[in-house]
Amino acid sequence: MQLPPALRARLAAGPGTAEPLPVARDPTANAAPFRFAARPVRFPREHEFFEDGDVQRHLYLQDVLLQVADVPEKPRVPAFTCQVAGCCQVFDALDDYEHHYHTLHRNVCSFCKRAFPSGHLLDAHILEWHDSLFQILSERQDMYQCLVEGCTEKFKTSRDRKDHMVRTHLYPVDFRFDKPKKSRSPASPGAGTKASAEVQGNSGERSEGDAMEICTEPVVASPAPVGERRTCSHRDIDHRKKSQDTEKNSAGPREPLLPRRGVP
Amino acid sequence: MWSRRQGRLRPVVCGVEELRRRRREREAVLRKARREQQLVSKRLLRDDAPEEAGEGCVSAILGETEVQQLLRQAQRGTEEKRERALVSLRRGLQHPETQQTFIQLEGSMRTLVGLLTSNQAQLQLEAARCLHELSHSEQSTVAEACLPATSYLLTYLSSHSSDFIELCLYTLGNLIVESEAVRRQLLPQGIVPALAACIQSPHVAVLEALGFALSQLLQAKEAPEKIIPSILASTLPQHMLQLLQPGPKLNPGVAVEFAWCLHYIICSQVSNSLLIVHGALSTLGLLLLDMAEAVQRTEDTGLELLACPVLRCVSNLLTEAEMETVGGQMQLRDERVVAALFILLQFFFQKQPSLLPEGLWLLNNLTANSPSFCTSLLSLDLIEPLLQLLPVSNVVSVMVLTVLCNVAEKGPAYCQRLWPGPLLPALLQTLLFSDTEVVGQSLELLHLLFLYQPEAVQVFLQQSGLQALEKHHEEAQLQDRVYALQQTALQG
């Protein structure tokens, strides 16, 4: 298929719209028996017109990544130790360290040293476990926020919230990241089975020996890379600041406090 | 994306002929599945290090006792020992037999979930890999056994370890296509908001995995009613379009996934005006230009994987009624789009002829109601290249002729540029085809040509046009038009 040489030049040049030639239709143009009518065509999802392209797409999905060979070795570096106080793990690959850091050190509660998968969960944990004002306010209004991202429901008690998560969001009854504050024992009743689900803290890294916990409060996705960049030490500072502020602002009911993201 | 793929493909150990045969077989299976509307594919991320393969032992199928033992070992002892137990389990789980054994063992999934949520990073990762193997199974019982883990997989989408998130996403993507039952759990568990939060990740691997998972969700049968509305209501559309903007940051692998996502949304006809308002047409138009430039630069980039869904999106969007009312920059008017399309058509002609109809579909939708684009076709000398496509197939011929009718029906000013020229000889050829639709469309075009450019009639007669017409005078679908044209020719 030969294209006119000027075509590439046209593509490279600036945008433009052709001045249309004058349109002048004769009414007999689509008189019977002729029936042509210029019209845009739309194809719905399952139309057979899409068969070829769809098949190509799925061949791609199935071809690629299915067989792996000669995966490039992880780049190794001279062994180094994790710099977080109290952690003595040694690494020789940056990927491993990244995962270790994000899993264990990134969202850590400065009070009880529990680690959380995300900033939201840490925020909620701090609120519910370590904030006395939260306790006071929760006597008067619904403060326990649903843990599911995007759900804005709030509840009077942590138990009510759990019920909501189980009923509405189909979360497991023993969701590992929703342990009520008082209970120190594993919440899951299934410990009797042979293959026990609870991981006891053999590593000795965590004083409570509990798995990571999730706090309340995954709010609707904020535009927020701010949250993402916090480190645990920043979290410490944040929390202390917040306590001071809450003392100042304790007059009157307010919206549940969010951990400070910056000084007003 | 492309180089990453090549790094992970198996080196060719069997002959090229064998590879072709396997591919043809697989294609046949996919075609059948598509016709039954059962086209689903899972993805498997398997990162076995070379030395494991070098040991010479293919991983063995594990029996019940062995699985139990490995699960026990994974729960106690040093982190290293526990990790090794999980690695052995994971390798065993590559076999469907082991998968069955695993899911039938009481408490096994519970244990695995416990390890997934443990406070030890490497154990988490290995447990997630085990889960991933299970999710890839073709047997629904195995995949559905993973359901207890989904709330955690979703929770981890807002964590920070990109490798882990990627794994969770591919696992979710596999589970999503398993059954409507799985999706009925994932939706209330908040998969859409979780994806909307995760799409802000800067990691390319995460984005590609997310696109894949989302495309799986969008292919569900119930998607138009139950899934697409909440996706359109989220911030996902804006982010998707951002990831499709051409420029130095465009990653082809990521773009392919989100282009397919957009296609599934758009062809479901739920609320395309929303996408237009977000600038979908101009983004996709610019992407078309970008692809046409890319095609000229590099040889074999797999660009057709991206071109296909983009063409479909633009073609379908152009049919929206809003097009008439929406403001200037939301519409597509730039004639460079026509130039880009032809460059892509040429690329398809050489590399992937099965995509020619899709490209021509776009050309039809561009030209049908647009005197401006029809004028561009003429002024950029694209009629002759278009005619060169006529012999490809009947489907392509019909579409080429339809586009030419789009031009011709706009009146004498347009037909004057169509004749004299290569059009009439081409039409005399297509009249000799046996396919009724091709001939029918040729008759329509002839009619318009005769109407607006009567001088063509004489030449038609001189070139044995009447005999060509006569061939079809018995064909029910063509008779009336054949007769009418014969009359016109004889009177003219």
mmCIF file of C-alpha atoms in Angstrom, chain B residues 54-342:
data_model
loop_
_atom_site.group_PDB
_atom_site.id
_atom_site.type_symbol
_atom_site.label_atom_id
_atom_site.label_comp_id
_atom_site.label_asym_id
_atom_site.label_seq_id
_atom_site.Cartn_x
_atom_site.Cartn_y
_atom_site.Cartn_z
ATOM 1 C CA GLY B 54 19.313 -25.504 36.769
ATOM 2 C CA GLU B 55 18.918 -28.031 39.531
ATOM 3 C CA GLY B 56 17.416 -30.206 36.898
ATOM 4 C CA CYS B 57 14.476 -31.266 38.982
ATOM 5 C CA VAL B 58 11.097 -30.209 37.848
ATOM 6 C CA SER B 59 9.156 -29.417 40.989
ATOM 7 C CA ALA B 60 7.372 -32.472 42.237
ATOM 8 C CA ILE B 61 3.740 -32.923 42.984
ATOM 9 C CA LEU B 62 3.223 -32.761 46.722
ATOM 10 C CA GLY B 63 1.057 -35.166 48.634
ATOM 11 C CA GLU B 64 -1.155 -34.366 51.561
ATOM 12 C CA THR B 65 1.415 -35.163 54.223
ATOM 13 C CA GLU B 66 4.037 -33.073 52.518
ATOM 14 C CA VAL B 67 1.729 -30.104 52.215
ATOM 15 C CA GLN B 68 0.822 -30.355 55.891
ATOM 16 C CA GLN B 69 4.437 -30.591 56.826
ATOM 17 C CA LEU B 70 5.411 -27.567 54.782
ATOM 18 C CA LEU B 71 2.589 -25.550 56.291
ATOM 19 C CA ARG B 72 3.743 -26.486 59.781
ATOM 20 C CA GLN B 73 7.322 -25.602 58.957
ATOM 21 C CA ALA B 74 6.184 -22.282 57.582
ATOM 22 C CA GLN B 75 4.761 -21.285 60.926
ATOM 23 C CA ARG B 76 7.645 -21.918 63.281
ATOM 24 C CA GLY B 77 11.372 -21.589 63.303
ATOM 25 C CA THR B 78 13.760 -19.089 61.880
ATOM 26 C CA GLU B 79 12.512 -16.796 59.178
ATOM 27 C CA GLU B 80 14.831 -18.465 56.724
ATOM 28 C CA LYS B 81 13.474 -21.942 57.383
ATOM 29 C CA ARG B 82 9.934 -20.740 57.220
ATOM 30 C CA GLU B 83 10.605 -18.983 53.963
ATOM 31 C CA ARG B 84 12.135 -22.083 52.461
ATOM 32 C CA ALA B 85 9.132 -24.137 53.403
ATOM 33 C CA LEU B 86 6.891 -21.680 51.623
ATOM 34 C CA VAL B 87 9.101 -21.689 48.561
ATOM 35 C CA SER B 88 8.813 -25.454 48.358
ATOM 36 C CA LEU B 89 5.091 -25.194 48.768
ATOM 37 C CA ARG B 90 4.891 -22.616 46.042
ATOM 38 C CA ARG B 91 6.783 -24.796 43.633
ATOM 39 C CA GLY B 92 4.547 -27.710 44.412
ATOM 40 C CA LEU B 93 1.521 -25.536 43.804
ATOM 41 C CA GLN B 94 2.538 -25.175 40.195
ATOM 42 C CA HIS B 95 0.836 -28.540 39.736
ATOM 43 C CA PRO B 96 -2.929 -28.824 39.593
ATOM 44 C CA GLU B 97 -2.761 -31.994 41.706
ATOM 45 C CA THR B 98 -0.986 -30.199 44.521
ATOM 46 C CA GLN B 99 -3.445 -27.344 44.243
ATOM 47 C CA GLN B 100 -6.329 -29.744 44.744
ATOM 48 C CA THR B 101 -4.590 -31.394 47.677
ATOM 49 C CA PHE B 102 -3.969 -28.020 49.214
ATOM 50 C CA ILE B 103 -7.491 -26.717 49.020
ATOM 51 C CA GLN B 104 -8.931 -29.930 50.348
ATOM 52 C CA LEU B 105 -6.754 -29.793 53.425
ATOM 53 C CA GLU B 106 -8.603 -28.334 56.357
ATOM 54 C CA GLY B 107 -7.243 -25.031 57.535
ATOM 55 C CA SER B 108 -4.715 -24.679 54.759
ATOM 56 C CA MET B 109 -6.071 -21.437 53.357
ATOM 57 C CA ARG B 110 -6.396 -20.100 56.870
ATOM 58 C CA THR B 111 -2.741 -20.747 57.455
ATOM 59 C CA LEU B 112 -1.784 -19.198 54.185
ATOM 60 C CA VAL B 113 -3.787 -16.090 54.938
ATOM 61 C CA GLY B 114 -2.151 -15.940 58.336
ATOM 62 C CA LEU B 115 1.248 -15.962 56.682
ATOM 63 C CA LEU B 116 0.097 -13.396 54.139
ATOM 64 C CA THR B 117 -0.746 -11.031 56.963
ATOM 65 C CA SER B 118 2.196 -11.862 59.168
ATOM 66 C CA ASN B 119 4.733 -9.305 60.255
ATOM 67 C CA GLN B 120 7.549 -10.895 58.330
ATOM 68 C CA ALA B 121 8.148 -9.348 54.959
ATOM 69 C CA GLN B 122 9.588 -12.308 53.074
ATOM 70 C CA LEU B 123 6.962 -14.691 54.389
ATOM 71 C CA GLN B 124 4.281 -12.317 53.247
ATOM 72 C CA LEU B 125 5.758 -12.254 49.797
ATOM 73 C CA GLU B 126 6.077 -16.014 49.547
ATOM 74 C CA ALA B 127 2.585 -16.555 50.843
ATOM 75 C CA ALA B 128 1.333 -14.100 48.243
ATOM 76 C CA ARG B 129 3.162 -16.044 45.557
ATOM 77 C CA CYS B 130 1.471 -19.259 46.675
ATOM 78 C CA LEU B 131 -1.850 -17.518 46.485
ATOM 79 C CA HIS B 132 -0.996 -16.268 43.043
ATOM 80 C CA GLU B 133 -0.316 -19.777 41.775
ATOM 81 C CA LEU B 134 -3.675 -20.860 43.079
ATOM 82 C CA SER B 135 -5.448 -17.905 41.501
ATOM 83 C CA HIS B 136 -4.142 -18.899 38.117
ATOM 84 C CA SER B 137 -5.750 -22.317 38.207
ATOM 85 C CA GLU B 138 -8.285 -23.180 35.553
ATOM 86 C CA GLN B 139 -10.320 -25.110 38.060
ATOM 87 C CA SER B 140 -12.902 -22.903 39.716
ATOM 88 C CA THR B 141 -12.744 -24.768 43.001
ATOM 89 C CA VAL B 142 -9.116 -23.829 43.369
ATOM 90 C CA ALA B 143 -9.538 -20.188 42.479
ATOM 91 C CA GLU B 144 -12.619 -19.830 44.618
ATOM 92 C CA ALA B 145 -10.744 -21.297 47.547
ATOM 93 C CA CYS B 146 -8.754 -18.052 47.511
ATOM 94 C CA LEU B 147 -11.770 -15.954 48.417
ATOM 95 C CA PRO B 148 -10.922 -15.649 52.118
ATOM 96 C CA ALA B 149 -7.831 -13.733 51.113
ATOM 97 C CA THR B 150 -9.447 -11.047 48.994
ATOM 98 C CA SER B 151 -10.093 -8.503 51.724
ATOM 99 C CA TYR B 152 -6.399 -8.621 52.531
ATOM 100 C CA LEU B 153 -5.325 -8.386 48.923
ATOM 101 C CA LEU B 154 -7.405 -5.248 48.639
ATOM 102 C CA THR B 155 -6.028 -3.844 51.862
ATOM 103 C CA TYR B 156 -2.508 -4.310 50.611
ATOM 104 C CA LEU B 157 -3.226 -2.294 47.508
ATOM 105 C CA SER B 158 -2.733 0.771 49.648
ATOM 106 C CA SER B 159 0.553 -0.436 51.051
ATOM 107 C CA HIS B 160 3.855 0.746 49.692
ATOM 108 C CA SER B 161 5.848 -2.205 48.526
ATOM 109 C CA SER B 162 5.515 -2.101 44.770
ATOM 110 C CA ASP B 163 6.466 -5.733 44.134
ATOM 111 C CA PHE B 164 3.915 -6.884 46.623
ATOM 112 C CA ILE B 165 1.203 -4.662 45.225
ATOM 113 C CA GLU B 166 1.938 -5.896 41.716
ATOM 114 C CA LEU B 167 1.547 -9.486 42.866
ATOM 115 C CA CYS B 168 -1.702 -8.722 44.658
ATOM 116 C CA LEU B 169 -3.063 -7.035 41.562
ATOM 117 C CA TYR B 170 -2.302 -9.903 39.208
ATOM 118 C CA THR B 171 -3.781 -12.312 41.724
ATOM 119 C CA LEU B 172 -6.919 -10.206 41.980
ATOM 120 C CA GLY B 173 -7.044 -9.965 38.199
ATOM 121 C CA ASN B 174 -7.052 -13.740 37.941
ATOM 122 C CA LEU B 175 -9.698 -14.151 40.608
ATOM 123 C CA ILE B 176 -11.931 -11.524 39.074
ATOM 124 C CA VAL B 177 -12.538 -13.484 35.908
ATOM 125 C CA GLU B 178 -13.249 -16.653 37.776
ATOM 126 C CA SER B 179 -16.930 -16.163 38.352
ATOM 127 C CA GLU B 180 -19.644 -13.682 39.095
ATOM 128 C CA ALA B 181 -19.653 -15.035 42.658
ATOM 129 C CA VAL B 182 -16.137 -13.775 43.143
ATOM 130 C CA ARG B 183 -17.001 -10.358 41.815
ATOM 131 C CA ARG B 184 -20.081 -10.235 44.015
ATOM 132 C CA GLN B 185 -17.679 -10.412 46.911
ATOM 133 C CA LEU B 186 -15.026 -8.076 45.568
ATOM 134 C CA LEU B 187 -17.340 -5.218 44.736
ATOM 135 C CA PRO B 188 -18.776 -4.698 48.210
ATOM 136 C CA GLN B 189 -15.288 -5.214 49.603
ATOM 137 C CA GLY B 190 -14.379 -2.009 47.879
ATOM 138 C CA ILE B 191 -12.301 -3.047 44.894
ATOM 139 C CA VAL B 192 -13.183 0.048 42.904
ATOM 140 C CA PRO B 193 -12.079 2.601 45.513
ATOM 141 C CA ALA B 194 -8.995 0.482 46.208
ATOM 142 C CA LEU B 195 -8.039 0.580 42.536
ATOM 143 C CA ALA B 196 -8.784 4.279 42.354
ATOM 144 C CA ALA B 197 -6.350 4.900 45.192
ATOM 145 C CA CYS B 198 -3.729 2.573 43.761
ATOM 146 C CA ILE B 199 -3.729 4.119 40.292
ATOM 147 C CA GLN B 200 -1.824 7.077 41.683
ATOM 148 C CA SER B 201 1.230 4.900 42.142
ATOM 149 C CA PRO B 202 4.303 6.067 40.236
ATOM 150 C CA HIS B 203 5.494 2.520 39.598
ATOM 151 C CA VAL B 204 5.112 1.323 36.036
ATOM 152 C CA ALA B 205 4.847 -2.340 37.006
ATOM 153 C CA VAL B 206 2.067 -1.553 39.447
ATOM 154 C CA LEU B 207 0.195 0.479 36.862
ATOM 155 C CA GLU B 208 0.412 -2.247 34.271
ATOM 156 C CA ALA B 209 -0.857 -4.798 36.768
ATOM 157 C CA LEU B 210 -3.649 -2.468 37.781
ATOM 158 C CA GLY B 211 -4.666 -1.961 34.184
ATOM 159 C CA PHE B 212 -4.792 -5.679 33.731
ATOM 160 C CA ALA B 213 -6.925 -6.227 36.838
ATOM 161 C CA LEU B 214 -9.251 -3.435 35.825
ATOM 162 C CA SER B 215 -9.600 -4.792 32.291
ATOM 163 C CA GLN B 216 -10.620 -8.116 33.780
ATOM 164 C CA LEU B 217 -13.250 -6.430 35.879
ATOM 165 C CA LEU B 218 -14.593 -4.546 32.898
ATOM 166 C CA GLN B 219 -14.960 -7.638 30.758
ATOM 167 C CA ALA B 220 -17.430 -9.184 33.150
ATOM 168 C CA LYS B 221 -20.830 -9.862 31.671
ATOM 169 C CA GLU B 222 -22.534 -7.847 34.341
ATOM 170 C CA ALA B 223 -20.102 -4.966 33.996
ATOM 171 C CA PRO B 224 -22.365 -2.520 32.151
ATOM 172 C CA GLU B 225 -24.968 -2.608 34.880
ATOM 173 C CA LYS B 226 -23.032 -3.420 37.998
ATOM 174 C CA ILE B 227 -19.462 -2.270 37.600
ATOM 175 C CA ILE B 228 -19.014 0.437 35.003
ATOM 176 C CA PRO B 229 -21.273 3.015 36.650
ATOM 177 C CA SER B 230 -19.217 3.002 39.848
ATOM 178 C CA ILE B 231 -16.012 3.148 37.862
ATOM 179 C CA LEU B 232 -17.246 6.141 35.927
ATOM 180 C CA ALA B 233 -18.220 7.781 39.196
ATOM 181 C CA SER B 234 -14.715 7.350 40.595
ATOM 182 C CA THR B 235 -11.516 9.160 39.723
ATOM 183 C CA LEU B 236 -10.383 6.249 37.582
ATOM 184 C CA PRO B 237 -11.390 7.708 34.197
ATOM 185 C CA GLN B 238 -9.306 10.849 34.637
ATOM 186 C CA HIS B 239 -6.273 8.864 35.687
ATOM 187 C CA MET B 240 -6.706 6.423 32.846
ATOM 188 C CA LEU B 241 -6.751 9.230 30.340
ATOM 189 C CA GLN B 242 -3.698 10.778 31.909
ATOM 190 C CA LEU B 243 -1.845 7.506 31.494
ATOM 191 C CA LEU B 244 -2.753 7.517 27.820
ATOM 192 C CA GLN B 245 -1.382 10.938 27.062
ATOM 193 C CA PRO B 246 1.420 10.791 24.562
ATOM 194 C CA GLY B 247 4.757 12.127 25.590
ATOM 195 C CA PRO B 248 7.977 10.989 27.198
ATOM 196 C CA LYS B 249 6.117 9.519 30.167
ATOM 197 C CA LEU B 250 3.927 7.234 28.116
ATOM 198 C CA ASN B 251 4.674 3.614 28.886
ATOM 199 C CA PRO B 252 3.455 1.273 26.123
ATOM 200 C CA GLY B 253 2.688 -1.647 28.441
ATOM 201 C CA VAL B 254 0.645 0.527 30.749
ATOM 202 C CA ALA B 255 -1.066 2.262 27.859
ATOM 203 C CA VAL B 256 -2.129 -1.033 26.286
ATOM 204 C CA GLU B 257 -3.895 -2.123 29.445
ATOM 205 C CA PHE B 258 -5.741 1.129 29.985
ATOM 206 C CA ALA B 259 -6.652 1.449 26.321
ATOM 207 C CA TRP B 260 -8.400 -1.892 26.587
ATOM 208 C CA CYS B 261 -10.086 -0.740 29.787
ATOM 209 C CA LEU B 262 -11.395 2.310 27.998
ATOM 210 C CA HIS B 263 -12.597 0.200 25.126
ATOM 211 C CA TYR B 264 -14.616 -2.063 27.403
ATOM 212 C CA ILE B 265 -16.153 0.953 29.062
ATOM 213 C CA ILE B 266 -16.956 2.783 25.862
ATOM 214 C CA CYS B 267 -18.424 -0.113 23.919
ATOM 215 C CA SER B 268 -20.730 -0.817 26.848
ATOM 216 C CA GLN B 269 -22.414 2.492 26.122
ATOM 217 C CA VAL B 270 -23.022 3.424 29.722
ATOM 218 C CA SER B 271 -22.128 7.070 29.862
ATOM 219 C CA ASN B 272 -19.686 7.999 27.185
ATOM 220 C CA SER B 273 -20.515 11.680 27.349
ATOM 221 C CA LEU B 274 -18.663 11.753 30.647
ATOM 222 C CA LEU B 275 -15.528 10.527 28.947
ATOM 223 C CA ILE B 276 -15.891 13.074 26.191
ATOM 224 C CA VAL B 277 -16.157 15.818 28.759
ATOM 225 C CA HIS B 278 -12.923 14.557 30.297
ATOM 226 C CA GLY B 279 -11.218 15.062 26.964
ATOM 227 C CA ALA B 280 -11.059 11.441 25.861
ATOM 228 C CA LEU B 281 -11.314 12.300 22.183
ATOM 229 C CA SER B 282 -8.503 14.771 22.132
ATOM 230 C CA THR B 283 -6.238 12.531 24.227
ATOM 231 C CA LEU B 284 -6.879 9.531 22.043
ATOM 232 C CA GLY B 285 -6.528 11.608 18.897
ATOM 233 C CA LEU B 286 -3.105 12.791 20.012
ATOM 234 C CA LEU B 287 -2.218 9.233 20.864
ATOM 235 C CA LEU B 288 -3.104 8.187 17.326
ATOM 236 C CA LEU B 289 -0.737 10.796 15.962
ATOM 237 C CA ASP B 290 1.938 9.594 18.325
ATOM 238 C CA MET B 291 1.490 5.994 17.236
ATOM 239 C CA ALA B 292 1.692 6.922 13.577
ATOM 240 C CA GLU B 293 5.020 8.601 14.279
ATOM 241 C CA ALA B 294 6.236 5.599 16.270
ATOM 242 C CA VAL B 295 5.304 3.219 13.496
ATOM 243 C CA GLN B 296 7.537 5.079 11.101
ATOM 244 C CA ARG B 297 10.478 4.949 13.457
ATOM 245 C CA THR B 298 10.650 1.390 14.684
ATOM 246 C CA GLU B 299 10.211 -1.964 13.101
ATOM 247 C CA ASP B 300 8.358 -4.457 15.236
ATOM 248 C CA THR B 301 7.059 -2.879 18.383
ATOM 249 C CA GLY B 302 3.816 -4.706 18.906
ATOM 250 C CA LEU B 303 2.133 -1.378 18.347
ATOM 251 C CA GLU B 304 -0.961 -3.065 16.999
ATOM 252 C CA LEU B 305 -1.749 -4.148 20.550
ATOM 253 C CA LEU B 306 -2.220 -0.513 21.438
ATOM 254 C CA ALA B 307 -3.617 0.657 18.117
ATOM 255 C CA CYS B 308 -6.533 -1.764 18.151
ATOM 256 C CA PRO B 309 -8.276 -0.570 21.317
ATOM 257 C CA VAL B 310 -7.494 3.080 20.606
ATOM 258 C CA LEU B 311 -9.100 2.890 17.173
ATOM 259 C CA ARG B 312 -12.132 1.209 18.661
ATOM 260 C CA CYS B 313 -12.494 3.846 21.362
ATOM 261 C CA VAL B 314 -12.330 6.733 18.954
ATOM 262 C CA SER B 315 -14.687 5.093 16.476
ATOM 263 C CA ASN B 316 -17.309 4.433 19.109
ATOM 264 C CA LEU B 317 -16.940 7.840 20.736
ATOM 265 C CA LEU B 318 -17.533 9.523 17.417
ATOM 266 C CA THR B 319 -21.032 8.078 17.367
ATOM 267 C CA GLU B 320 -22.084 9.858 20.520
ATOM 268 C CA ALA B 321 -24.858 12.340 20.005
ATOM 269 C CA GLU B 322 -23.002 14.800 22.176
ATOM 270 C CA MET B 323 -20.540 15.185 19.382
ATOM 271 C CA GLU B 324 -22.814 17.661 17.712
ATOM 272 C CA THR B 325 -23.225 19.867 20.717
ATOM 273 C CA VAL B 326 -19.936 19.630 22.501
ATOM 274 C CA GLY B 327 -17.443 22.448 22.118
ATOM 275 C CA GLY B 328 -14.583 22.799 19.689
ATOM 276 C CA GLN B 329 -11.653 21.254 21.464
ATOM 277 C CA MET B 330 -13.644 18.269 22.632
ATOM 278 C CA GLN B 331 -14.356 17.239 19.080
ATOM 279 C CA LEU B 332 -11.954 15.715 16.682
ATOM 280 C CA ARG B 333 -11.272 17.998 13.751
ATOM 281 C CA ASP B 334 -7.566 17.842 13.171
ATOM 282 C CA GLU B 335 -6.890 16.452 9.726
ATOM 283 C CA ARG B 336 -3.606 14.990 10.939
ATOM 284 C CA VAL B 337 -5.797 12.245 12.366
ATOM 285 C CA VAL B 338 -6.610 11.172 8.828
ATOM 286 C CA ALA B 339 -2.934 11.192 7.902
ATOM 287 C CA ALA B 340 -2.095 9.161 11.007
ATOM 288 C CA LEU B 341 -4.852 6.695 10.268
ATOM 289 C CA PHE B 342 -3.540 5.978 6.810
#
